[in-house]
């Protein structure tokens, strides 16, 4: 016991930064000795970066971005074949969410003794498909060097609009047989977002799904199209809204009813098609109070929105004040809408790293029960055009970036 106390006392005199550096060196050396060789011959790679926040003209193609390095036994490095552009990519160019994401990045860097994510420029891109070129010693046995995989990168990490991307094997799965690579590049982020909103925020993970009724506001976007397919795979009744020109596309996904929200009697049609166990706003509708009467009374029904002000508030007010503001706004939304007086609630949804969700997305995708709708495939060198297309809104599905010199013709 005395020897143990003396050891603690001795360690207390070692500066934290020196101890951290020593542990880090040992850790990195161990990981390096246990990982596969990285065959990428260059020290730098091409990537679209945002050196400073602003308009889309801040996007720059850099050829001097350091290649990612494996620092954890669960790390995977993938040579990107295709990726997609999500609305959050466009918003992050303007600095959206930087306060919270930077804090998350710094905490992760400290806890993991990893400063690889603390570059002074942002690499965009969340989901991808490509070939594994290196992996850590603890990566799952179904992921090997040379395998074709698809996956995603969390929002606080450097993205995949680059030649190489680093992520955890937690977010990577083998590409199923006979699956289109562009579809594989566009499924993970919007798929897990839809699953998180419906199953975690909307409580469908813990309750019986079959026979329930859902309304998807904005069914023609990336998240909306996946949400419709998930709900139908769970044998739920689905009503969705879209513009008239998107109706033919949505008919292929099998919803029970499609309502043109531009029609003069759209709200009446939505009301007549209810009432609903869950309403998912995938379009950022700011007048959600008008939808609360369409929820089932005293059935623990929910109005779930993906367009919460959480990140906006932390950007504007800081972490602590922003979180207080968020709590008050969510409470106010419920009180003003009158949802609790009907046994309902208004909830904010976010993508959540839940393994159950990742596995279900992979299973349903492998079985062709869900798939993203590809709006357009754009070459890597023309990435700013893809961002402009997503920023313009009213997209029909996903915009994909290919590393090929030219995009396939429709």
Tab-separated table of C-alpha atoms in Angstrom:
chain	number	residue	atom	x	y	z
A	1	UNK	CA	0.000	0.000	0.000
A	2	UNK	CA	2.855	2.419	0.873
A	3	UNK	CA	4.524	1.713	-2.471
A	4	UNK	CA	1.240	2.458	-4.242
A	5	UNK	CA	0.826	5.784	-2.381
A	6	UNK	CA	4.428	6.744	-3.125
A	7	UNK	CA	3.850	6.066	-6.809
A	8	UNK	CA	0.769	8.328	-6.818
A	9	UNK	CA	2.716	11.009	-4.949
A	10	UNK	CA	5.585	10.798	-7.445
A	11	UNK	CA	3.237	11.042	-10.428
A	12	UNK	CA	1.602	14.121	-8.989
A	13	UNK	CA	4.865	16.023	-9.595
A	14	UNK	CA	4.959	15.125	-13.314
A	15	UNK	CA	3.598	17.991	-15.450
A	16	UNK	CA	0.337	16.981	-17.146
A	17	UNK	CA	1.512	18.026	-20.608
A	18	UNK	CA	4.651	15.864	-20.334
A	19	UNK	CA	2.663	12.884	-19.049
A	20	UNK	CA	0.110	13.344	-21.838
A	21	UNK	CA	2.894	13.497	-24.441
A	22	UNK	CA	4.540	10.340	-23.094
A	23	UNK	CA	1.293	8.404	-23.083
A	24	UNK	CA	0.473	9.753	-26.530
A	25	UNK	CA	3.829	8.633	-27.948
A	26	UNK	CA	3.404	5.133	-26.533
A	27	UNK	CA	-0.162	4.951	-27.820
A	28	UNK	CA	0.738	6.151	-31.317
A	29	UNK	CA	3.703	3.794	-31.540
A	30	UNK	CA	1.521	0.845	-30.476
A	31	UNK	CA	-1.211	1.725	-32.960
A	32	UNK	CA	1.299	2.215	-35.762
A	33	UNK	CA	2.871	-1.185	-35.108
A	34	UNK	CA	-0.524	-2.907	-35.134
A	35	UNK	CA	-2.108	-1.285	-38.207
A	36	UNK	CA	-1.999	-2.130	-41.874
A	37	UNK	CA	0.415	-0.262	-44.115
A	38	UNK	CA	-1.021	2.825	-45.807
A	39	UNK	CA	-0.235	2.448	-49.532
A	40	UNK	CA	-1.083	6.080	-50.339
A	41	UNK	CA	2.282	7.283	-51.569
A	42	UNK	CA	1.797	11.037	-51.140
A	43	UNK	CA	2.028	13.095	-47.973
A	44	UNK	CA	-0.729	15.413	-49.148
A	45	UNK	CA	-4.107	14.989	-50.806
A	46	UNK	CA	-6.722	17.002	-52.642
A	47	UNK	CA	-9.649	18.207	-50.571
A	48	UNK	CA	-12.279	20.918	-50.657
A	49	UNK	CA	-11.668	23.110	-47.622
A	50	UNK	CA	-13.164	26.160	-45.944
A	51	UNK	CA	-10.271	28.278	-44.593
A	52	UNK	CA	-12.694	30.856	-43.138
A	53	UNK	CA	-16.455	30.965	-42.776
A	54	UNK	CA	-18.646	32.889	-45.185
A	55	UNK	CA	-20.472	32.423	-48.472
A	56	UNK	CA	-19.970	29.469	-50.799
A	57	UNK	CA	-17.149	31.325	-52.540
A	58	UNK	CA	-15.050	30.420	-49.479
A	59	UNK	CA	-14.886	26.816	-50.730
A	60	UNK	CA	-11.377	26.165	-52.015
A	61	UNK	CA	-9.725	23.150	-53.608
A	62	UNK	CA	-6.457	22.475	-51.783
A	63	UNK	CA	-3.765	20.058	-52.955
A	64	UNK	CA	-1.698	20.379	-49.781
A	65	UNK	CA	-4.006	18.879	-47.153
A	66	UNK	CA	-2.095	16.346	-44.996
A	67	UNK	CA	-3.256	12.767	-45.484
A	68	UNK	CA	-5.086	11.342	-42.439
A	69	UNK	CA	-3.128	9.162	-40.030
A	70	UNK	CA	-4.435	6.246	-37.969
A	71	UNK	CA	-4.332	7.183	-34.294
A	72	UNK	CA	-6.796	4.704	-32.818
A	73	UNK	CA	-7.143	0.921	-33.039
A	74	UNK	CA	-10.689	1.480	-34.389
A	75	UNK	CA	-9.681	3.917	-37.157
A	76	UNK	CA	-10.252	3.227	-40.841
A	77	UNK	CA	-8.780	5.189	-43.755
A	78	UNK	CA	-10.826	5.044	-46.947
A	79	UNK	CA	-9.901	6.143	-50.455
A	80	UNK	CA	-13.071	7.936	-51.503
A	81	UNK	CA	-14.849	6.934	-54.717
A	82	UNK	CA	-17.972	9.033	-54.198
A	83	UNK	CA	-19.593	11.137	-51.491
A	84	UNK	CA	-22.707	13.259	-51.111
A	85	UNK	CA	-23.627	16.818	-50.186
A	86	UNK	CA	-25.995	17.285	-47.255
A	87	UNK	CA	-27.658	20.560	-46.195
A	88	UNK	CA	-25.447	20.669	-43.100
A	89	UNK	CA	-22.364	20.822	-45.356
A	90	UNK	CA	-23.684	23.989	-46.961
A	91	UNK	CA	-24.606	25.524	-43.612
A	92	UNK	CA	-21.210	24.711	-42.087
A	93	UNK	CA	-19.475	26.786	-44.775
A	94	UNK	CA	-21.130	29.789	-43.137
A	95	UNK	CA	-20.003	28.709	-39.663
A	96	UNK	CA	-23.255	27.062	-38.611
A	97	UNK	CA	-22.796	25.053	-35.425
A	98	UNK	CA	-19.141	25.998	-35.035
A	99	UNK	CA	-19.403	26.904	-31.334
A	100	UNK	CA	-20.747	23.522	-30.241
A	101	UNK	CA	-18.810	21.489	-32.816
A	102	UNK	CA	-15.526	23.190	-31.907
A	103	UNK	CA	-16.083	22.419	-28.224
A	104	UNK	CA	-16.853	18.797	-29.135
A	105	UNK	CA	-13.734	18.676	-31.319
A	106	UNK	CA	-11.508	20.074	-28.572
A	107	UNK	CA	-12.885	17.689	-25.961
A	108	UNK	CA	-12.391	14.732	-28.307
A	109	UNK	CA	-8.846	15.912	-29.084
A	110	UNK	CA	-7.982	16.112	-25.391
A	111	UNK	CA	-9.580	12.817	-24.352
A	112	UNK	CA	-8.086	10.906	-27.288
A	113	UNK	CA	-4.791	12.806	-27.246
A	114	UNK	CA	-5.393	13.461	-30.927
A	115	UNK	CA	-4.890	16.840	-32.560
A	116	UNK	CA	-5.525	15.577	-36.094
A	117	UNK	CA	-8.996	17.131	-36.161
A	118	UNK	CA	-7.862	20.573	-35.008
A	119	UNK	CA	-6.726	21.885	-38.394
A	120	UNK	CA	-7.422	25.539	-39.062
A	121	UNK	CA	-9.534	24.708	-42.093
A	122	UNK	CA	-12.719	22.700	-42.445
A	123	UNK	CA	-13.097	19.761	-44.837
A	124	UNK	CA	-16.754	19.291	-45.763
A	125	UNK	CA	-18.651	16.053	-46.484
A	126	UNK	CA	-20.457	13.567	-44.236
A	127	UNK	CA	-21.122	10.269	-46.095
A	128	UNK	CA	-19.053	8.345	-48.632
A	129	UNK	CA	-18.213	5.102	-50.401
A	130	UNK	CA	-14.689	3.913	-51.141
A	131	UNK	CA	-11.870	1.405	-50.646
A	132	UNK	CA	-10.201	0.686	-47.314
A	133	UNK	CA	-6.458	1.386	-47.581
A	134	UNK	CA	-5.508	1.185	-43.889
A	135	UNK	CA	-7.089	0.167	-40.592
A	136	UNK	CA	-6.357	-0.027	-36.894
A	137	UNK	CA	-5.649	-3.260	-35.046
A	138	UNK	CA	-9.084	-3.369	-33.401
A	139	UNK	CA	-11.226	-2.864	-36.489
A	140	UNK	CA	-14.012	-5.416	-36.968
A	141	UNK	CA	-12.955	-8.528	-38.945
A	142	UNK	CA	-15.516	-7.836	-41.691
A	143	UNK	CA	-13.602	-4.665	-42.643
A	144	UNK	CA	-10.275	-5.374	-44.373
A	145	UNK	CA	-7.776	-3.493	-46.522
A	146	UNK	CA	-8.987	-3.555	-50.120
A	147	UNK	CA	-12.673	-3.886	-49.175
A	148	UNK	CA	-15.326	-1.629	-50.657
A	149	UNK	CA	-17.150	0.102	-47.808
A	150	UNK	CA	-19.642	2.876	-47.232
A	151	UNK	CA	-20.075	5.017	-44.169
A	152	UNK	CA	-20.135	8.469	-42.618
A	153	UNK	CA	-18.105	10.976	-40.620
A	154	UNK	CA	-19.473	12.782	-37.570
A	155	UNK	CA	-20.105	16.511	-37.865
A	156	UNK	CA	-17.225	17.525	-35.580
A	157	UNK	CA	-14.672	15.605	-37.650
A	158	UNK	CA	-12.965	16.451	-40.926
A	159	UNK	CA	-15.168	15.377	-43.804
A	160	UNK	CA	-14.998	13.260	-46.936
A	161	UNK	CA	-14.934	15.772	-49.798
A	162	UNK	CA	-11.350	14.674	-50.224
A	163	UNK	CA	-9.242	11.887	-51.695
A	164	UNK	CA	-8.989	10.109	-48.332
A	165	UNK	CA	-11.163	10.117	-45.243
A	166	UNK	CA	-10.570	8.901	-41.688
A	167	UNK	CA	-13.424	7.534	-39.601
A	168	UNK	CA	-14.203	4.872	-37.005
A	169	UNK	CA	-15.233	1.356	-38.016
A	170	UNK	CA	-18.359	2.060	-35.927
A	171	UNK	CA	-19.615	4.156	-38.876
A	172	UNK	CA	-18.474	1.851	-41.690
A	173	UNK	CA	-20.115	-1.185	-43.293
A	174	UNK	CA	-19.207	-3.361	-46.319
A	175	UNK	CA	-20.999	-2.346	-49.508
A	176	UNK	CA	-23.750	-4.951	-50.132
A	177	UNK	CA	-23.655	-6.985	-53.338
A	178	UNK	CA	-25.293	-5.516	-56.448
A	179	UNK	CA	-25.662	-2.082	-54.830
A	180	UNK	CA	-25.108	1.079	-56.857
A	181	UNK	CA	-22.047	2.920	-55.519
A	182	UNK	CA	-23.671	6.326	-55.831
A	183	UNK	CA	-26.564	5.115	-53.699
A	184	UNK	CA	-24.082	3.762	-51.141
A	185	UNK	CA	-22.413	7.172	-51.048
A	186	UNK	CA	-25.665	8.921	-50.178
A	187	UNK	CA	-27.482	6.659	-47.697
A	188	UNK	CA	-25.751	6.799	-44.340
A	189	UNK	CA	-26.105	10.370	-43.067
A	190	UNK	CA	-29.685	11.019	-44.142
A	191	UNK	CA	-30.619	7.423	-43.277
A	192	UNK	CA	-29.327	7.618	-39.718
A	193	UNK	CA	-30.852	11.091	-39.346
A	194	UNK	CA	-34.290	9.785	-40.343
A	195	UNK	CA	-33.916	6.710	-38.122
A	196	UNK	CA	-32.826	8.799	-35.121
A	197	UNK	CA	-35.745	11.208	-35.550
A	198	UNK	CA	-38.326	8.450	-35.829
A	199	UNK	CA	-36.963	5.811	-33.456
A	200	UNK	CA	-35.214	7.782	-30.716
A	201	UNK	CA	-36.880	11.211	-30.678
A	202	UNK	CA	-40.173	9.761	-31.880
A	203	UNK	CA	-39.986	6.749	-29.506
A	204	UNK	CA	-40.690	4.176	-32.242
A	205	UNK	CA	-37.725	2.076	-31.069
A	206	UNK	CA	-39.547	1.254	-27.828
A	207	UNK	CA	-43.123	1.008	-29.050
A	208	UNK	CA	-45.029	-1.080	-31.532
A	209	UNK	CA	-44.630	0.385	-35.012
A	210	UNK	CA	-47.034	-1.673	-37.106
A	211	UNK	CA	-50.386	-0.030	-37.728
A	212	UNK	CA	-49.365	3.446	-36.585
A	213	UNK	CA	-49.817	6.494	-38.792
A	214	UNK	CA	-47.184	9.078	-39.699
A	215	UNK	CA	-47.061	12.356	-41.609
A	216	UNK	CA	-43.799	13.341	-43.298
A	217	UNK	CA	-43.608	17.055	-44.099
A	218	UNK	CA	-41.171	17.495	-46.992
A	219	UNK	CA	-41.039	13.936	-48.278
A	220	UNK	CA	-38.997	14.648	-51.413
A	221	UNK	CA	-35.691	15.577	-49.736
A	222	UNK	CA	-32.862	13.274	-48.693
A	223	UNK	CA	-34.183	12.605	-45.176
A	224	UNK	CA	-37.836	12.622	-46.232
A	225	UNK	CA	-37.422	9.939	-48.908
A	226	UNK	CA	-35.637	7.621	-46.472
A	227	UNK	CA	-38.168	8.311	-43.702
A	228	UNK	CA	-41.028	7.246	-45.988
A	229	UNK	CA	-39.257	3.991	-46.859
A	230	UNK	CA	-38.393	3.233	-43.227
A	231	UNK	CA	-41.989	3.708	-42.137
A	232	UNK	CA	-43.311	1.484	-44.927
A	233	UNK	CA	-40.700	-1.183	-44.049
A	234	UNK	CA	-42.178	-1.083	-40.518
A	235	UNK	CA	-45.722	-1.551	-41.890
A	236	UNK	CA	-46.895	1.908	-40.895
A	237	UNK	CA	-49.391	4.094	-42.739
A	238	UNK	CA	-47.617	7.060	-44.331
A	239	UNK	CA	-48.924	10.409	-45.544
A	240	UNK	CA	-46.404	12.847	-47.014
A	241	UNK	CA	-46.308	16.337	-48.505
A	242	UNK	CA	-44.344	17.657	-51.459
A	243	UNK	CA	-44.647	19.939	-54.477
A	244	UNK	CA	-46.626	18.647	-57.436
A	245	UNK	CA	-43.538	17.992	-59.569
A	246	UNK	CA	-42.166	15.560	-56.955
A	247	UNK	CA	-45.283	13.390	-56.794
A	248	UNK	CA	-44.202	10.908	-59.545
A	249	UNK	CA	-40.926	10.286	-57.710
A	250	UNK	CA	-42.601	9.726	-54.334
A	251	UNK	CA	-45.147	7.340	-55.811
A	252	UNK	CA	-42.269	4.898	-56.315
A	253	UNK	CA	-41.647	4.853	-52.544
A	254	UNK	CA	-45.127	3.597	-51.716
A	255	UNK	CA	-46.664	6.169	-49.335
A	256	UNK	CA	-50.376	5.738	-48.708
A	257	UNK	CA	-51.179	9.341	-49.553
A	258	UNK	CA	-49.271	12.232	-51.158
A	259	UNK	CA	-50.481	15.805	-50.687
A	260	UNK	CA	-49.314	18.769	-52.768
A	261	UNK	CA	-48.589	21.359	-50.102
A	262	UNK	CA	-48.984	24.188	-52.639
A	263	UNK	CA	-52.640	23.294	-53.214
A	264	UNK	CA	-55.152	25.777	-51.729
A	265	UNK	CA	-56.801	23.064	-49.645
A	266	UNK	CA	-53.562	21.335	-48.594
A	267	UNK	CA	-54.058	21.804	-44.844
A	268	UNK	CA	-57.598	20.504	-45.064
A	269	UNK	CA	-56.374	17.419	-46.954
A	270	UNK	CA	-53.711	16.819	-44.312
A	271	UNK	CA	-56.312	17.136	-41.559
A	272	UNK	CA	-58.714	14.765	-43.305
A	273	UNK	CA	-55.922	12.183	-43.680
A	274	UNK	CA	-55.125	12.236	-39.926
A	275	UNK	CA	-54.903	11.820	-37.076
A	276	UNK	CA	-51.250	10.912	-36.668
A	277	UNK	CA	-49.103	9.132	-34.110
A	278	UNK	CA	-46.059	11.038	-35.309
A	279	UNK	CA	-45.430	14.025	-37.548
A	280	UNK	CA	-41.875	14.413	-38.841
A	281	UNK	CA	-40.951	17.818	-40.207
A	282	UNK	CA	-38.095	17.148	-42.632
A	283	UNK	CA	-38.544	20.473	-44.421
A	284	UNK	CA	-37.900	22.993	-41.658
A	285	UNK	CA	-41.490	24.195	-41.372
A	286	UNK	CA	-41.574	27.104	-38.903
A	287	UNK	CA	-45.358	27.091	-38.447
A	288	UNK	CA	-45.486	23.743	-36.665
A	289	UNK	CA	-48.157	24.959	-34.227
A	290	UNK	CA	-50.739	24.557	-36.997
A	291	UNK	CA	-50.000	20.814	-37.203
A	292	UNK	CA	-50.480	19.984	-33.512
A	293	UNK	CA	-54.298	19.497	-33.838
A	294	UNK	CA	-53.580	16.768	-36.422
A	295	UNK	CA	-51.877	14.584	-33.794
A	296	UNK	CA	-53.817	11.879	-31.983
A	297	UNK	CA	-55.122	13.103	-28.646
A	298	UNK	CA	-53.840	11.462	-25.480
A	299	UNK	CA	-51.834	8.860	-27.395
A	300	UNK	CA	-48.317	10.153	-26.587
A	301	UNK	CA	-48.134	11.473	-30.150
A	302	UNK	CA	-45.218	13.666	-31.229
A	303	UNK	CA	-44.362	16.496	-33.567
A	304	UNK	CA	-40.662	15.986	-34.388
A	305	UNK	CA	-38.659	18.632	-36.224
A	306	UNK	CA	-35.163	18.369	-37.685
A	307	UNK	CA	-34.821	22.152	-37.927
A	308	UNK	CA	-34.315	23.106	-34.310
A	309	UNK	CA	-32.483	26.317	-33.283
A	310	UNK	CA	-30.042	24.410	-31.027
A	311	UNK	CA	-26.827	25.066	-32.983
A	312	UNK	CA	-27.946	28.534	-34.016
A	313	UNK	CA	-28.499	29.494	-30.394
A	314	UNK	CA	-25.115	28.212	-29.230
A	315	UNK	CA	-23.464	30.117	-32.084
A	316	UNK	CA	-25.241	33.316	-31.085
A	317	UNK	CA	-25.205	33.123	-27.283
A	318	UNK	CA	-22.332	30.732	-26.487
A	319	UNK	CA	-22.465	27.237	-25.029
A	320	UNK	CA	-23.969	27.882	-21.605
A	321	UNK	CA	-26.326	30.735	-22.463
A	322	UNK	CA	-27.200	29.009	-25.733
A	323	UNK	CA	-28.224	25.812	-23.975
A	324	UNK	CA	-30.359	27.781	-21.510
A	325	UNK	CA	-31.965	29.527	-24.482
A	326	UNK	CA	-32.595	26.152	-26.137
A	327	UNK	CA	-34.280	24.738	-23.055
A	328	UNK	CA	-36.544	27.771	-22.770
A	329	UNK	CA	-37.439	27.714	-26.493
A	330	UNK	CA	-38.300	24.016	-26.462
A	331	UNK	CA	-40.446	24.522	-23.362
A	332	UNK	CA	-42.123	27.538	-24.956
A	333	UNK	CA	-42.819	25.573	-28.169
A	334	UNK	CA	-44.692	22.962	-26.174
A	335	UNK	CA	-46.632	25.488	-24.087
A	336	UNK	CA	-47.610	27.841	-26.927
A	337	UNK	CA	-48.565	24.985	-29.249
A	338	UNK	CA	-50.792	23.475	-26.599
A	339	UNK	CA	-49.369	20.022	-27.305
A	340	UNK	CA	-49.131	18.864	-23.645
A	341	UNK	CA	-52.812	19.714	-23.079
A	342	UNK	CA	-53.625	17.120	-25.768
A	343	UNK	CA	-51.227	14.475	-24.479
A	344	UNK	CA	-48.727	15.314	-27.249
A	345	UNK	CA	-45.305	16.946	-27.407
A	346	UNK	CA	-43.026	18.980	-29.677
A	347	UNK	CA	-39.528	17.512	-29.944
A	348	UNK	CA	-36.216	18.427	-31.610
A	349	UNK	CA	-34.402	15.647	-33.455
A	350	UNK	CA	-30.717	15.177	-34.326
A	351	UNK	CA	-28.624	12.466	-35.908
A	352	UNK	CA	-27.484	10.114	-33.141
A	353	UNK	CA	-24.620	7.562	-33.268
A	354	UNK	CA	-26.718	4.564	-32.242
A	355	UNK	CA	-25.413	1.160	-33.339
A	356	UNK	CA	-28.921	-0.291	-33.519
A	357	UNK	CA	-29.818	2.372	-36.071
A	358	UNK	CA	-26.655	1.878	-38.115
A	359	UNK	CA	-27.250	-1.871	-38.242
A	360	UNK	CA	-30.891	-1.453	-39.261
A	361	UNK	CA	-30.018	1.032	-42.003
A	362	UNK	CA	-27.394	-1.407	-43.310
A	363	UNK	CA	-29.797	-4.358	-43.167
A	364	UNK	CA	-32.657	-2.604	-44.952
A	365	UNK	CA	-30.287	-1.111	-47.530
A	366	UNK	CA	-28.780	-4.553	-48.192
A	367	UNK	CA	-32.286	-5.946	-48.713
A	368	UNK	CA	-33.208	-3.101	-51.109
A	369	UNK	CA	-35.999	-1.995	-48.766
A	370	UNK	CA	-34.565	1.515	-48.535
A	371	UNK	CA	-32.375	3.499	-50.898
A	372	UNK	CA	-31.586	7.153	-51.522
A	373	UNK	CA	-33.026	8.923	-54.533
A	374	UNK	CA	-30.133	10.348	-56.566
A	375	UNK	CA	-30.914	13.768	-57.969
A	376	UNK	CA	-27.625	14.424	-59.784
A	377	UNK	CA	-24.029	13.173	-59.842
A	378	UNK	CA	-21.423	15.939	-60.100
A	379	UNK	CA	-17.627	15.564	-60.590
A	380	UNK	CA	-15.353	16.290	-57.621
A	381	UNK	CA	-13.734	19.253	-59.376
A	382	UNK	CA	-17.161	20.905	-59.715
A	383	UNK	CA	-18.117	20.545	-56.046
A	384	UNK	CA	-19.117	24.232	-55.590
A	385	UNK	CA	-21.877	23.686	-58.174
A	386	UNK	CA	-23.228	20.828	-56.034
A	387	UNK	CA	-23.270	23.103	-52.985
A	388	UNK	CA	-25.144	25.773	-54.930
A	389	UNK	CA	-27.720	23.193	-56.015
A	390	UNK	CA	-28.314	22.025	-52.428
A	391	UNK	CA	-28.414	25.597	-51.140
A	392	UNK	CA	-31.110	26.492	-53.687
A	393	UNK	CA	-33.444	23.984	-52.000
A	394	UNK	CA	-36.382	21.971	-53.330
A	395	UNK	CA	-34.059	19.099	-54.217
A	396	UNK	CA	-35.474	15.753	-55.219
A	397	UNK	CA	-33.276	13.354	-53.264
A	398	UNK	CA	-29.499	13.613	-52.923
A	399	UNK	CA	-26.663	15.268	-54.826
A	400	UNK	CA	-23.646	12.963	-55.176
A	401	UNK	CA	-19.987	13.831	-55.796
A	402	UNK	CA	-17.940	11.390	-57.879
A	403	UNK	CA	-14.135	11.163	-57.914
A	404	UNK	CA	-14.329	10.176	-61.589
A	405	UNK	CA	-13.362	12.814	-64.131
A	406	UNK	CA	-16.912	13.081	-65.401
A	407	UNK	CA	-20.341	12.285	-64.058
A	408	UNK	CA	-22.491	9.597	-65.702
A	409	UNK	CA	-25.129	10.825	-68.089
A	410	UNK	CA	-28.767	10.436	-67.046
